[in-house]
């Protein structure tokens, strides 16, 4: 039982560590003219310079 709990804790920690960078450029800070690794597929949107926790953010307008 003790070994099983240790194994479970190890898998949880590994899962947490690996899940940290699942989204590329999550704060939209990197890029020159557009946010690196992101693209707007349709609709209206902008790469803004008044982010809440950083310098950059994105704004999108849609109906759904």
Coordinates of C-alpha atoms in Angstrom, one line a residue:
X1 CA 0.0 0.0 0.0
X2 CA 2.8 2.4 0.9
X3 CA 4.5 1.7 -2.4
X4 CA 1.3 2.3 -4.3
X5 CA 0.8 5.7 -2.7
X6 CA 4.4 6.6 -3.4
X7 CA 4.0 5.6 -7.1
X8 CA 0.7 7.6 -7.3
X9 CA 2.4 10.7 -5.8
X10 CA 5.3 10.4 -8.3
X11 CA 2.9 10.2 -11.2
X12 CA 0.9 13.2 -10.0
X13 CA 4.1 15.3 -9.6
X14 CA 5.3 14.2 -13.0
X15 CA 2.0 15.1 -14.6
X16 CA 2.0 18.5 -12.9
X17 CA 5.6 19.2 -14.1
X18 CA 4.8 18.2 -17.7
X19 CA 1.6 20.1 -17.9
X20 CA 3.3 23.5 -17.3
X21 CA 4.1 24.3 -20.9
X22 CA 1.2 22.7 -22.9
X23 CA 0.4 26.1 -24.6
X24 CA 3.0 27.8 -26.6
X25 CA 3.5 31.5 -25.7
X26 CA 0.7 31.5 -23.2
X27 CA 1.1 35.2 -22.3
X28 CA 1.2 36.4 -25.9
X29 CA 4.5 38.3 -25.1
X30 CA 6.6 36.8 -27.9
X31 CA 6.3 37.9 -31.5
X32 CA 7.1 40.8 -33.8
X33 CA 3.8 41.7 -35.7
X34 CA 1.6 38.9 -34.3
X35 CA 1.7 36.7 -31.2
X36 CA 4.2 33.9 -31.9
X37 CA 2.5 30.4 -32.3
X38 CA -1.0 31.9 -32.5
X39 CA -3.2 32.9 -35.4
X40 CA -6.8 34.1 -35.7
X41 CA -8.7 31.7 -37.8
X42 CA -11.8 33.9 -38.3
X43 CA -13.6 36.9 -36.9
X44 CA -12.2 40.1 -35.5
X45 CA -9.2 40.2 -33.2
X46 CA -6.2 42.3 -32.2
X47 CA -2.9 41.8 -30.5
X48 CA -3.0 44.5 -27.8
X49 CA -0.4 46.1 -25.6
X50 CA -2.3 46.5 -22.3
X51 CA -2.1 43.0 -20.8
X52 CA -3.4 42.4 -17.3
X53 CA -0.3 40.6 -16.0
X54 CA 2.2 41.3 -18.8
X55 CA 2.7 43.7 -21.6
X56 CA 0.6 41.9 -24.2
X57 CA -2.8 40.4 -24.6
X58 CA -5.3 39.5 -27.3
X59 CA -8.8 40.7 -27.8
X60 CA -11.4 38.8 -29.9
X61 CA -14.9 39.6 -31.0
X62 CA -17.3 36.8 -31.8
X63 CA -20.9 35.5 -31.5
X64 CA -20.4 32.1 -30.0

